[in-house]
Every structure is written in structure tokens, then in C-alpha cells.
PDB file of C-alpha atoms in Angstrom:
ATOM      1  CA  UNK A 245     -10.192  -8.529 -24.876  1.00  0.00           C
ATOM      2  CA  UNK A 246     -13.447  -6.113 -25.320  1.00  0.00           C
ATOM      3  CA  UNK A 247     -12.249  -2.140 -26.471  1.00  0.00           C
ATOM      4  CA  UNK A 248      -9.286  -2.331 -24.258  1.00  0.00           C
ATOM      5  CA  UNK A 249      -7.647  -5.099 -25.405  1.00  0.00           C
ATOM      6  CA  UNK A 250      -7.319  -6.591 -22.267  1.00  0.00           C
ATOM      7  CA  UNK A 251      -3.971  -8.728 -20.767  1.00  0.00           C
ATOM      8  CA  UNK A 252      -5.640 -12.524 -20.506  1.00  0.00           C
ATOM      9  CA  UNK A 253      -6.454 -12.934 -16.786  1.00  0.00           C
ATOM     10  CA  UNK A 254      -3.288 -14.517 -14.229  1.00  0.00           C
ATOM     11  CA  UNK A 255      -3.266 -16.344 -11.044  1.00  0.00           C
ATOM     12  CA  UNK A 256      -5.618 -14.644  -8.612  1.00  0.00           C
ATOM     13  CA  UNK A 257      -7.511 -12.784 -11.205  1.00  0.00           C
ATOM     14  CA  UNK A 258     -10.177 -12.845 -13.672  1.00  0.00           C
ATOM     15  CA  UNK A 259     -11.881 -10.833 -16.890  1.00  0.00           C
ATOM     16  CA  UNK A 260     -13.907  -8.919 -14.034  1.00  0.00           C
ATOM     17  CA  UNK A 261     -11.135  -7.813 -11.755  1.00  0.00           C
ATOM     18  CA  UNK A 262      -9.719  -6.194 -15.146  1.00  0.00           C
ATOM     19  CA  UNK A 263     -11.939  -4.306 -15.559  1.00  0.00           C
ATOM     20  CA  UNK A 264     -12.506  -3.449 -12.104  1.00  0.00           C
ATOM     21  CA  UNK A 265      -8.406  -1.457 -12.295  1.00  0.00           C
ATOM     22  CA  UNK A 266      -9.588   0.131 -15.279  1.00  0.00           C
ATOM     23  CA  UNK A 267     -12.801   1.393 -13.742  1.00  0.00           C
ATOM     24  CA  UNK A 268     -11.539   1.686 -10.089  1.00  0.00           C
ATOM     25  CA  UNK A 269      -9.460   4.941 -10.657  1.00  0.00           C
ATOM     26  CA  UNK A 270     -11.270   6.212 -12.652  1.00  0.00           C
ATOM     27  CA  UNK A 271     -14.450   6.166  -9.879  1.00  0.00           C
ATOM     28  CA  UNK A 272     -11.511   7.657  -7.396  1.00  0.00           C
ATOM     29  CA  UNK A 273     -10.064  10.607  -9.713  1.00  0.00           C
ATOM     30  CA  UNK A 274     -13.617  11.288  -9.831  1.00  0.00           C
ATOM     31  CA  UNK A 275     -15.382  10.908  -6.323  1.00  0.00           C
ATOM     32  CA  UNK A 276     -11.307  13.661  -5.500  1.00  0.00           C
ATOM     33  CA  UNK A 277     -13.109  15.930  -8.467  1.00  0.00           C
ATOM     34  CA  UNK A 278     -16.249  16.119  -6.544  1.00  0.00           C
ATOM     35  CA  UNK A 279     -15.084  16.817  -3.482  1.00  0.00           C
ATOM     36  CA  UNK A 280     -13.072  19.428  -4.206  1.00  0.00           C
ATOM     37  CA  UNK A 281     -15.154  21.353  -6.326  1.00  0.00           C
ATOM     38  CA  UNK A 282     -18.248  20.566  -3.756  1.00  0.00           C
ATOM     39  CA  UNK A 283     -15.889  22.087  -0.752  1.00  0.00           C
ATOM     40  CA  UNK A 284     -14.727  25.234  -3.340  1.00  0.00           C
ATOM     41  CA  UNK A 285     -18.779  25.754  -3.994  1.00  0.00           C
ATOM     42  CA  UNK A 286     -20.156  24.990  -0.471  1.00  0.00           C
ATOM     43  CA  UNK A 287     -17.362  25.536   2.207  1.00  0.00           C
ATOM     44  CA  UNK A 288     -18.954  26.909   5.225  1.00  0.00           C
ATOM     45  CA  UNK A 289     -17.092  26.090   8.489  1.00  0.00           C
ATOM     46  CA  UNK A 290     -20.255  24.503   9.902  1.00  0.00           C
ATOM     47  CA  UNK A 291     -20.105  21.788   7.077  1.00  0.00           C
ATOM     48  CA  UNK A 292     -17.712  18.495   8.217  1.00  0.00           C
ATOM     49  CA  UNK A 293     -18.701  16.493   5.079  1.00  0.00           C
ATOM     50  CA  UNK A 294     -15.559  17.699   2.663  1.00  0.00           C
ATOM     51  CA  UNK A 295     -13.320  14.849   1.443  1.00  0.00           C
ATOM     52  CA  UNK A 296     -14.858  11.313   3.117  1.00  0.00           C
ATOM     53  CA  UNK A 297     -15.569  10.309  -0.198  1.00  0.00           C
ATOM     54  CA  UNK A 298     -12.184  10.652  -1.618  1.00  0.00           C
ATOM     55  CA  UNK A 299     -11.108   9.610   0.615  1.00  0.00           C
ATOM     56  CA  UNK A 300     -12.166   6.498   1.334  1.00  0.00           C
ATOM     57  CA  UNK A 301     -12.225   6.238  -3.074  1.00  0.00           C
ATOM     58  CA  UNK A 302      -8.586   7.474  -2.918  1.00  0.00           C
ATOM     59  CA  UNK A 303      -6.551   4.676  -2.337  1.00  0.00           C
ATOM     60  CA  UNK A 304      -7.931   2.640  -6.370  1.00  0.00           C
ATOM     61  CA  UNK A 305      -6.166   5.716  -7.939  1.00  0.00           C
ATOM     62  CA  UNK A 306      -2.754   4.488  -6.926  1.00  0.00           C
ATOM     63  CA  UNK A 307      -3.202   1.172  -8.552  1.00  0.00           C
ATOM     64  CA  UNK A 308      -3.467   2.618 -11.412  1.00  0.00           C
ATOM     65  CA  UNK A 309       0.089   1.729 -12.607  1.00  0.00           C
ATOM     66  CA  UNK A 310      -1.426  -2.101 -12.830  1.00  0.00           C
ATOM     67  CA  UNK A 311      -4.075  -0.917 -15.299  1.00  0.00           C
ATOM     68  CA  UNK A 312      -4.591  -4.444 -17.339  1.00  0.00           C
ATOM     69  CA  UNK A 313      -4.477  -2.548 -20.730  1.00  0.00           C
ATOM     70  CA  UNK A 314      -2.264  -3.551 -23.799  1.00  0.00           C
ATOM     71  CA  UNK A 315      -2.810  -1.102 -26.640  1.00  0.00           C
ATOM     72  CA  UNK A 316       0.552   1.817 -26.025  1.00  0.00           C
ATOM     73  CA  UNK A 317      -2.389   4.059 -27.635  1.00  0.00           C
ATOM     74  CA  UNK A 318      -5.513   2.820 -25.019  1.00  0.00           C
ATOM     75  CA  UNK A 319      -3.237   2.329 -21.916  1.00  0.00           C
ATOM     76  CA  UNK A 320      -1.720   6.614 -22.649  1.00  0.00           C
ATOM     77  CA  UNK A 321      -5.714   8.102 -23.231  1.00  0.00           C
ATOM     78  CA  UNK A 322      -5.909   6.235 -19.793  1.00  0.00           C
ATOM     79  CA  UNK A 323      -2.787   7.198 -17.987  1.00  0.00           C
ATOM     80  CA  UNK A 324      -4.064  10.845 -19.568  1.00  0.00           C
ATOM     81  CA  UNK A 325      -7.379  11.563 -18.583  1.00  0.00           C
ATOM     82  CA  UNK A 326      -6.835  10.211 -14.870  1.00  0.00           C
ATOM     83  CA  UNK A 327      -4.000  12.932 -14.785  1.00  0.00           C
ATOM     84  CA  UNK A 328      -6.392  15.394 -15.758  1.00  0.00           C
ATOM     85  CA  UNK A 329      -9.293  14.304 -14.146  1.00  0.00           C
ATOM     86  CA  UNK A 330      -6.534  14.202 -10.905  1.00  0.00           C
ATOM     87  CA  UNK A 331      -5.053  17.603 -11.503  1.00  0.00           C
ATOM     88  CA  UNK A 332      -8.495  19.734 -12.038  1.00  0.00           C
ATOM     89  CA  UNK A 333      -9.580  18.191  -8.422  1.00  0.00           C
ATOM     90  CA  UNK A 334      -6.312  19.473  -6.672  1.00  0.00           C
ATOM     91  CA  UNK A 335      -6.576  23.031  -8.590  1.00  0.00           C
ATOM     92  CA  UNK A 336     -10.238  22.826  -6.845  1.00  0.00           C
ATOM     93  CA  UNK A 337      -8.599  22.963  -3.458  1.00  0.00           C
ATOM     94  CA  UNK A 338      -5.131  25.085  -4.898  1.00  0.00           C
ATOM     95  CA  UNK A 339      -8.229  27.797  -5.276  1.00  0.00           C
ATOM     96  CA  UNK A 340     -10.411  27.623  -2.220  1.00  0.00           C
ATOM     97  CA  UNK A 341      -7.009  28.842  -0.435  1.00  0.00           C
ATOM     98  CA  UNK A 342      -5.622  31.831  -2.802  1.00  0.00           C
ATOM     99  CA  UNK A 343      -8.850  32.599  -1.932  1.00  0.00           C
ATOM    100  CA  UNK A 344      -8.646  32.125   1.917  1.00  0.00           C
ATOM    101  CA  UNK A 345      -4.522  33.367   1.362  1.00  0.00           C
ATOM    102  CA  UNK A 346      -2.913  30.359   3.052  1.00  0.00           C
ATOM    103  CA  UNK A 347       0.345  30.372   1.975  1.00  0.00           C
ATOM    104  CA  UNK A 348       1.086  26.605   3.568  1.00  0.00           C
ATOM    105  CA  UNK A 349      -1.636  24.883   1.940  1.00  0.00           C
ATOM    106  CA  UNK A 350      -1.065  26.911  -1.781  1.00  0.00           C
ATOM    107  CA  UNK A 351       2.063  25.502  -1.605  1.00  0.00           C
ATOM    108  CA  UNK A 352       1.596  21.625  -0.282  1.00  0.00           C
ATOM    109  CA  UNK A 353      -0.919  21.720  -3.022  1.00  0.00           C
ATOM    110  CA  UNK A 354       1.420  23.020  -5.823  1.00  0.00           C
ATOM    111  CA  UNK A 355       3.340  20.077  -4.626  1.00  0.00           C
ATOM    112  CA  UNK A 356       0.764  17.582  -5.688  1.00  0.00           C
ATOM    113  CA  UNK A 357       0.081  19.287  -8.790  1.00  0.00           C
ATOM    114  CA  UNK A 358       3.754  18.914  -9.605  1.00  0.00           C
ATOM    115  CA  UNK A 359       4.165  14.932  -8.514  1.00  0.00           C
ATOM    116  CA  UNK A 360       0.931  14.179 -10.433  1.00  0.00           C
ATOM    117  CA  UNK A 361       2.436  15.250 -13.261  1.00  0.00           C
ATOM    118  CA  UNK A 362       5.782  13.960 -12.214  1.00  0.00           C
ATOM    119  CA  UNK A 363       4.474  10.363 -11.396  1.00  0.00           C
ATOM    120  CA  UNK A 364       2.108  10.249 -14.382  1.00  0.00           C
ATOM    121  CA  UNK A 365       5.178  11.201 -16.670  1.00  0.00           C
ATOM    122  CA  UNK A 366       6.722   7.755 -15.398  1.00  0.00           C
ATOM    123  CA  UNK A 367       3.712   5.764 -16.075  1.00  0.00           C
ATOM    124  CA  UNK A 368       4.028   6.582 -19.069  1.00  0.00           C
ATOM    125  CA  UNK A 369       7.184   6.406 -20.098  1.00  0.00           C
ATOM    126  CA  UNK A 370       7.310   2.938 -18.195  1.00  0.00           C
ATOM    127  CA  UNK A 371       4.046   1.441 -19.165  1.00  0.00           C
ATOM    128  CA  UNK A 372       3.438   3.157 -22.546  1.00  0.00           C
ATOM    129  CA  UNK A 373       7.002   4.127 -24.149  1.00  0.00           C
ATOM    130  CA  UNK A 374       8.762   1.015 -22.550  1.00  0.00           C
ATOM    131  CA  UNK A 375       6.243  -1.232 -22.043  1.00  0.00           C
ATOM    132  CA  UNK A 376       7.748  -3.033 -18.609  1.00  0.00           C
ATOM    133  CA  UNK A 377       5.399  -5.201 -16.901  1.00  0.00           C
ATOM    134  CA  UNK A 378       4.348  -4.200 -13.562  1.00  0.00           C
ATOM    135  CA  UNK A 379       6.820  -6.287 -10.707  1.00  0.00           C
ATOM    136  CA  UNK A 380       4.403  -6.287  -7.980  1.00  0.00           C
ATOM    137  CA  UNK A 381       0.886  -7.579  -9.197  1.00  0.00           C
ATOM    138  CA  UNK A 382      -2.965  -6.367  -8.089  1.00  0.00           C
ATOM    139  CA  UNK A 383      -4.803  -9.568  -7.484  1.00  0.00           C
ATOM    140  CA  UNK A 384      -8.670  -9.875  -6.059  1.00  0.00           C
ATOM    141  CA  UNK A 385      -7.223 -10.955  -2.361  1.00  0.00           C
ATOM    142  CA  UNK A 386      -5.461  -8.004  -2.360  1.00  0.00           C
ATOM    143  CA  UNK A 387      -9.205  -5.433  -3.741  1.00  0.00           C
ATOM    144  CA  UNK A 388     -10.971  -7.539  -0.477  1.00  0.00           C
ATOM    145  CA  UNK A 389      -8.254  -6.976   1.992  1.00  0.00           C
ATOM    146  CA  UNK A 390      -8.386  -3.015   1.294  1.00  0.00           C
ATOM    147  CA  UNK A 391     -12.420  -2.783   1.578  1.00  0.00           C
ATOM    148  CA  UNK A 392     -11.815  -4.465   4.993  1.00  0.00           C
ATOM    149  CA  UNK A 393      -8.769  -2.704   5.756  1.00  0.00           C
ATOM    150  CA  UNK A 394     -10.844   0.187   4.896  1.00  0.00           C
ATOM    151  CA  UNK A 395     -13.981  -0.327   6.840  1.00  0.00           C
ATOM    152  CA  UNK A 396     -11.514  -1.379  10.552  1.00  0.00           C
ATOM    153  CA  UNK A 397      -9.845   2.483   9.580  1.00  0.00           C
ATOM    154  CA  UNK A 398     -12.883   3.735   8.802  1.00  0.00           C
ATOM    155  CA  UNK A 399     -15.047   3.351  12.518  1.00  0.00           C
ATOM    156  CA  UNK A 400     -11.493   5.182  13.951  1.00  0.00           C
ATOM    157  CA  UNK A 401     -11.488   8.270  11.515  1.00  0.00           C
ATOM    158  CA  UNK A 402     -15.237   8.425  10.875  1.00  0.00           C
ATOM    159  CA  UNK A 403     -15.335  10.433  13.554  1.00  0.00           C
ATOM    160  CA  UNK A 404     -13.164  13.614  12.450  1.00  0.00           C
ATOM    161  CA  UNK A 405     -15.395  13.965   9.485  1.00  0.00           C
ATOM    162  CA  UNK A 406     -18.928  14.372  11.215  1.00  0.00           C
ATOM    163  CA  UNK A 407     -16.950  16.433  13.882  1.00  0.00           C
ATOM    164  CA  UNK A 408     -18.316  20.024  12.885  1.00  0.00           C
ATOM    165  CA  UNK A 409     -15.416  21.373  14.411  1.00  0.00           C
ATOM    166  CA  UNK A 410     -12.843  19.553  12.378  1.00  0.00           C
ATOM    167  CA  UNK A 411     -12.133  20.460   9.143  1.00  0.00           C
ATOM    168  CA  UNK A 412     -11.028  17.361   7.004  1.00  0.00           C
ATOM    169  CA  UNK A 413     -10.521  17.593   3.560  1.00  0.00           C
ATOM    170  CA  UNK A 414      -9.127  15.111   1.331  1.00  0.00           C
ATOM    171  CA  UNK A 415      -5.765  13.022   2.541  1.00  0.00           C
ATOM    172  CA  UNK A 416      -4.406  10.717   1.475  1.00  0.00           C
ATOM    173  CA  UNK A 417      -2.699   8.746   5.011  1.00  0.00           C
ATOM    174  CA  UNK A 418      -4.875   6.130   5.229  1.00  0.00           C
ATOM    175  CA  UNK A 419      -4.304   4.698   1.108  1.00  0.00           C
ATOM    176  CA  UNK A 420      -0.823   4.863   2.124  1.00  0.00           C
ATOM    177  CA  UNK A 421      -1.527   3.703   5.200  1.00  0.00           C
ATOM    178  CA  UNK A 422      -3.008   0.357   3.096  1.00  0.00           C
ATOM    179  CA  UNK A 423      -0.524   0.899   0.660  1.00  0.00           C
ATOM    180  CA  UNK A 424       2.676  -0.054   2.369  1.00  0.00           C
ATOM    181  CA  UNK A 425       1.086  -2.888   4.166  1.00  0.00           C
ATOM    182  CA  UNK A 426       0.736  -4.367   0.665  1.00  0.00           C
ATOM    183  CA  UNK A 427       4.259  -2.890  -1.007  1.00  0.00           C
ATOM    184  CA  UNK A 428       5.372  -4.885   2.576  1.00  0.00           C
ATOM    185  CA  UNK A 429       4.150  -8.489   1.092  1.00  0.00           C
ATOM    186  CA  UNK A 430       6.838  -7.901  -1.883  1.00  0.00           C
ATOM    187  CA  UNK A 431       9.617  -7.038   0.436  1.00  0.00           C
ATOM    188  CA  UNK A 432      11.314 -10.335   0.523  1.00  0.00           C
ATOM    189  CA  UNK A 433      11.720 -10.153  -3.253  1.00  0.00           C
ATOM    190  CA  UNK A 434      12.875  -6.886  -2.777  1.00  0.00           C
ATOM    191  CA  UNK A 435      16.846  -6.559  -3.641  1.00  0.00           C
ATOM    192  CA  UNK A 436      19.507  -3.108  -3.458  1.00  0.00           C
ATOM    193  CA  UNK A 437      19.476  -0.544  -1.390  1.00  0.00           C
ATOM    194  CA  UNK A 438      17.070   1.985  -3.587  1.00  0.00           C
ATOM    195  CA  UNK A 439      13.274   0.400  -3.273  1.00  0.00           C
ATOM    196  CA  UNK A 440      13.932  -1.005   0.419  1.00  0.00           C
ATOM    197  CA  UNK A 441      14.909   2.558   1.569  1.00  0.00           C
ATOM    198  CA  UNK A 442      12.244   3.976   0.008  1.00  0.00           C
ATOM    199  CA  UNK A 443       9.732   1.652   1.995  1.00  0.00           C
ATOM    200  CA  UNK A 444      11.118   2.270   4.909  1.00  0.00           C
ATOM    201  CA  UNK A 445      10.627   5.978   4.714  1.00  0.00           C
ATOM    202  CA  UNK A 446       7.434   5.752   3.031  1.00  0.00           C
ATOM    203  CA  UNK A 447       6.394   3.875   6.316  1.00  0.00           C
ATOM    204  CA  UNK A 448       8.021   6.022   8.255  1.00  0.00           C
ATOM    205  CA  UNK A 449       6.719   9.625   6.273  1.00  0.00           C
ATOM    206  CA  UNK A 450       3.089   7.975   6.209  1.00  0.00           C
ATOM    207  CA  UNK A 451       2.892   7.000  10.036  1.00  0.00           C
ATOM    208  CA  UNK A 452       4.045  10.571  11.128  1.00  0.00           C
ATOM    209  CA  UNK A 453       1.192  11.507   9.041  1.00  0.00           C
ATOM    210  CA  UNK A 454      -0.929   9.888  11.013  1.00  0.00           C
ATOM    211  CA  UNK A 455       0.083  10.298  14.688  1.00  0.00           C
ATOM    212  CA  UNK A 456       0.207  14.204  14.216  1.00  0.00           C
ATOM    213  CA  UNK A 457      -2.525  14.182  12.772  1.00  0.00           C
ATOM    214  CA  UNK A 458      -4.096  12.533  15.777  1.00  0.00           C
ATOM    215  CA  UNK A 459      -2.309  14.962  18.143  1.00  0.00           C
ATOM    216  CA  UNK A 460      -4.000  17.957  15.666  1.00  0.00           C
ATOM    217  CA  UNK A 461      -7.421  16.525  16.106  1.00  0.00           C
ATOM    218  CA  UNK A 462      -7.192  15.938  19.836  1.00  0.00           C
ATOM    219  CA  UNK A 463      -4.647  19.578  20.731  1.00  0.00           C
ATOM    220  CA  UNK A 464      -5.948  21.156  17.288  1.00  0.00           C
ATOM    221  CA  UNK A 465      -2.433  23.258  17.658  1.00  0.00           C
ATOM    222  CA  UNK A 466      -1.215  24.598  14.088  1.00  0.00           C
ATOM    223  CA  UNK A 467       2.528  22.815  14.077  1.00  0.00           C
ATOM    224  CA  UNK A 468       0.843  19.531  14.439  1.00  0.00           C
ATOM    225  CA  UNK A 469      -1.270  19.851  11.193  1.00  0.00           C
ATOM    226  CA  UNK A 470       1.311  20.834   9.267  1.00  0.00           C
ATOM    227  CA  UNK A 471       3.711  18.041  10.438  1.00  0.00           C
ATOM    228  CA  UNK A 472       0.953  16.116   9.076  1.00  0.00           C
ATOM    229  CA  UNK A 473       0.632  17.555   5.825  1.00  0.00           C
ATOM    230  CA  UNK A 474       4.132  18.119   4.827  1.00  0.00           C
ATOM    231  CA  UNK A 475       4.901  14.312   6.225  1.00  0.00           C
ATOM    232  CA  UNK A 476       2.043  12.660   3.772  1.00  0.00           C
ATOM    233  CA  UNK A 477       4.129  15.446   1.102  1.00  0.00           C
ATOM    234  CA  UNK A 478       6.588  13.042   1.518  1.00  0.00           C
ATOM    235  CA  UNK A 479       5.252  10.089   1.178  1.00  0.00           C
ATOM    236  CA  UNK A 480       3.416  10.568  -1.489  1.00  0.00           C
ATOM    237  CA  UNK A 481       7.148  10.870  -3.332  1.00  0.00           C
ATOM    238  CA  UNK A 482       7.625   8.104  -2.021  1.00  0.00           C
ATOM    239  CA  UNK A 483       4.746   5.956  -2.734  1.00  0.00           C
ATOM    240  CA  UNK A 484       5.458   7.240  -6.172  1.00  0.00           C
ATOM    241  CA  UNK A 485       8.835   6.021  -6.456  1.00  0.00           C
ATOM    242  CA  UNK A 486       7.889   3.112  -5.060  1.00  0.00           C
ATOM    243  CA  UNK A 487       5.863   2.161  -7.751  1.00  0.00           C
ATOM    244  CA  UNK A 488       8.048   3.303 -10.135  1.00  0.00           C
ATOM    245  CA  UNK A 489      10.965   1.975  -9.604  1.00  0.00           C
ATOM    246  CA  UNK A 490       9.453  -1.690  -9.599  1.00  0.00           C
ATOM    247  CA  UNK A 491       8.585  -1.587 -12.976  1.00  0.00           C
ATOM    248  CA  UNK A 492      12.730  -2.294 -12.958  1.00  0.00           C
ATOM    249  CA  UNK A 493      13.307  -5.702 -12.598  1.00  0.00           C
ATOM    250  CA  UNK A 494      16.788  -5.080 -10.686  1.00  0.00           C
ATOM    251  CA  UNK A 495      14.960  -4.286  -7.651  1.00  0.00           C
ATOM    252  CA  UNK A 496      13.552  -7.756  -7.717  1.00  0.00           C
ATOM    253  CA  UNK A 497      15.545 -11.130  -7.063  1.00  0.00           C
ATOM    254  CA  UNK A 498      15.186 -13.417  -9.766  1.00  0.00           C
ATOM    255  CA  UNK A 499      13.400 -16.656  -9.786  1.00  0.00           C
ATOM    256  CA  UNK A 500      16.376 -18.722  -9.614  1.00  0.00           C
ATOM    257  CA  UNK A 501      17.870 -17.275  -7.183  1.00  0.00           C
ATOM    258  CA  UNK A 502      14.690 -17.408  -5.142  1.00  0.00           C
ATOM    259  CA  UNK A 503      14.287 -20.746  -6.301  1.00  0.00           C
ATOM    260  CA  UNK A 504      17.554 -21.589  -4.841  1.00  0.00           C
ATOM    261  CA  UNK A 505      16.400 -19.865  -1.684  1.00  0.00           C
ATOM    262  CA  UNK A 506      13.749 -22.067  -1.345  1.00  0.00           C
ATOM    263  CA  UNK A 507      15.280 -25.377  -1.366  1.00  0.00           C
ATOM    264  CA  UNK A 508      17.517 -23.968   0.805  1.00  0.00           C
ATOM    265  CA  UNK A 509      15.720 -23.529   3.291  1.00  0.00           C
ATOM    266  CA  UNK A 510      13.460 -26.900   2.194  1.00  0.00           C
ATOM    267  CA  UNK A 511      16.234 -28.938   2.399  1.00  0.00           C
ATOM    268  CA  UNK A 512      17.144 -26.678   6.262  1.00  0.00           C
ATOM    269  CA  UNK A 513      13.658 -27.764   7.582  1.00  0.00           C
ATOM    270  CA  UNK A 514      14.063 -31.687   6.831  1.00  0.00           C
ATOM    271  CA  UNK A 515      17.513 -31.944   8.360  1.00  0.00           C
ATOM    272  CA  UNK A 516      16.013 -30.866  10.986  1.00  0.00           C
ATOM    273  CA  UNK A 517      13.414 -33.111  11.111  1.00  0.00           C
ATOM    274  CA  UNK A 518      15.862 -35.673  10.266  1.00  0.00           C
ATOM    275  CA  UNK A 519      18.228 -35.197  12.920  1.00  0.00           C
ATOM    276  CA  UNK A 520      15.525 -34.673  15.607  1.00  0.00           C
ATOM    277  CA  UNK A 521      14.204 -38.194  14.303  1.00  0.00           C
ATOM    278  CA  UNK A 522      17.570 -39.555  15.235  1.00  0.00           C
ATOM    279  CA  UNK A 523      17.334 -37.640  18.798  1.00  0.00           C
ATOM    280  CA  UNK A 524      14.444 -39.257  19.310  1.00  0.00           C
ATOM    281  CA  UNK A 525      15.607 -42.634  18.234  1.00  0.00           C
ATOM    282  CA  UNK A 526      18.576 -42.545  20.396  1.00  0.00           C
ATOM    283  CA  UNK A 527      16.853 -41.624  23.544  1.00  0.00           C
ATOM    284  CA  UNK A 528      14.086 -44.673  23.481  1.00  0.00           C
ATOM    285  CA  UNK A 529      17.637 -47.214  23.188  1.00  0.00           C
ATOM    286  CA  UNK A 530      18.912 -45.477  25.555  1.00  0.00           C
ATOM    287  CA  UNK A 531      15.485 -45.653  28.052  1.00  0.00           C
ATOM    288  CA  UNK A 532      15.003 -48.863  26.549  1.00  0.00           C
ATOM    289  CA  UNK A 533      18.495 -50.272  27.617  1.00  0.00           C
ATOM    290  CA  UNK A 534      18.156 -48.362  31.021  1.00  0.00           C
ATOM    291  CA  UNK A 535      15.145 -50.317  31.912  1.00  0.00           C
ATOM    292  CA  UNK A 536      16.845 -53.428  30.735  1.00  0.00           C
ATOM    293  CA  UNK A 537      19.238 -53.041  32.682  1.00  0.00           C
ATOM    294  CA  UNK A 538      16.986 -51.753  35.618  1.00  0.00           C
ATOM    295  CA  UNK A 539      14.774 -54.810  35.730  1.00  0.00           C
ATOM    296  CA  UNK A 540      18.465 -57.535  36.057  1.00  0.00           C
ATOM    297  CA  UNK A 541      19.636 -56.112  39.040  1.00  0.00           C
ATOM    298  CA  UNK A 542      15.606 -55.799  40.149  1.00  0.00           C
ATOM    299  CA  UNK A 543      15.683 -59.721  39.460  1.00  0.00           C
ATOM    300  CA  UNK A 544      19.584 -60.574  40.858  1.00  0.00           C
ATOM    301  CA  UNK A 545      17.996 -58.415  44.078  1.00  0.00           C
ATOM    302  CA  UNK A 546      15.194 -60.487  44.243  1.00  0.00           C
ATOM    303  CA  UNK A 547      17.403 -63.621  43.542  1.00  0.00           C
ATOM    304  CA  UNK A 548      19.703 -62.952  45.943  1.00  0.00           C
ATOM    305  CA  UNK A 549      17.351 -62.481  49.252  1.00  0.00           C
ATOM    306  CA  UNK A 550      15.384 -65.604  48.080  1.00  0.00           C
ATOM    307  CA  UNK A 551      18.467 -67.454  48.386  1.00  0.00           C
ATOM    308  CA  UNK A 552      19.367 -65.638  51.177  1.00  0.00           C
TER     309      UNK A 552
END
């Protein structure tokens, strides 16, 4: 399929979707790069724009794990290019905070550089070197779901970006909020403690990050901001772990086990319906017998009264 040697579309996908899954991560990483260096160049405290575009788009960067490229060489180049763009963006924020001498933010963005490196190595190992397939598949409906949820979340967060007293840079918490909702749809297929624990911890750290971000916005206490950033950092780790673990099939129930469970559930449902219909029949028969006895008693009583 064209230059990228794409996989054939599966159920819930089409050719336009496959190309979108390649282009959107580049758009996401490009917006992150733009916002980072825009902030580095124009970091007046009166500005409140920084981070809005990339905060909206960053969720699509995390979907690069299922890029539908079949060629191993092209896929390796694809991941490396995305890695370079994201690292360049993070370096922009890092240089700004080095200039401002904010130790906490320097450590934060340095960790992001390291985690992105590990994540890219993991993707290349799984997708390029071993050609593992994704077990959490993205379909057309998921993209539209992300977009619809973004509209709702942005109506809540837009006041943060338009407030001149509050500087909001690129944050991943909205993306993580969408992603743990997306990952949780596959929870019924998970098996083993590792991937389940990672999902629970991912959801917990994301929730803490969102909650403390709002506390910081309302109360302007530095401690809330630090907790929010630390939680986001841990959420990044757990998100990357989930994405890497989902390449390994032993973290998922086999299709045979799922079919058995589905058949057992169907059999239980049919058995329940049979029992319910049987109870209704018995109840109807009992009511009919009682009515017959009542009518017979009434007729006997009437005959007796007439005779007397």
C-alpha cells in the first residue's frame, strides 16, 4: 500500500485511517516542538498561550506504537524521526529552565528525555527487531472517541490557558486521561499481575496529577504543582510500560479461553431463561388449578343454597 508498505486494513479500519495513524504522531510531535521553542523564545509572564496546541495533540504521539508500517527499515526511521522531534522539544523546555535555574523542572524534563529514549528503544525492539503485533488495536472509532472527549476536557481546561496569571506548558495529563480510558476497554483480556498493576497505577497517578493540577490552579501553592508534575512523570512510566507489555501475548487471555468464557456465559443466560419460563409456567398452572377449585366451590355453594 504505497510508499510506506502499510498493513492491509482490518475490521474497523480503512486506508485513510492507516495514513492518519502515521501522520498524526508527526503532527503531535511537531506541535510539541513548536510550543516548546515558542515558550523558549517568548516567555513573557503575561503570555498564556504556551502549551495549548501540544496539550491537545500530544495524545496522538502515544499512538505511534501501532503505526501500520510493514517495512522494518521504514518503521525504524519513523520511530527515530519521532524520537528526534520529541527530544528536541523537551530540550527546548529544559534549556529554558536551566536558564531560569529551576532545579525541579530541570530534573523533570531530564527524566522525560531519558524515558522517551527508553520508550523508543522498546518500540524498536518489539516492532522492528522482533516484529511483534499490537494486542491493543486502535480503530476509527477510537480516534473519534478521543476527539469527542477532548472537546469536553478542553471546555474545562481552557480557562487555565487563558488566565494570564497562570503559565501552563505542554502537559500530558489530558492525553493520559484519554489513554487509560482507552486501555481499560481491553482489561477483560488482560491476564497476569504486571499489565493489570500497570493499568491501575497509571489510572491512579493520572488522577492524582489532574486533581493536584486543579488544586494548584485554585490555591496557587507550589507543593500542588510539584505533586502534579511528579504524578505525571510516574504516569508516563506506567503508560510506556503498558504499551510495551501489550506487545507480548502472554499478558492476554488466549482466544480459546475467551471463547469458552463466552460460551459459558451464553449457556448460563439460556439456563436462566429456561428456569424463568419454567417458573412462569408452573405459576400459571398453579393459578389455573386454584381458579378451578374456587369456581367449583362457588358452584357447590350456589347449589346448596338453591336446594335449601
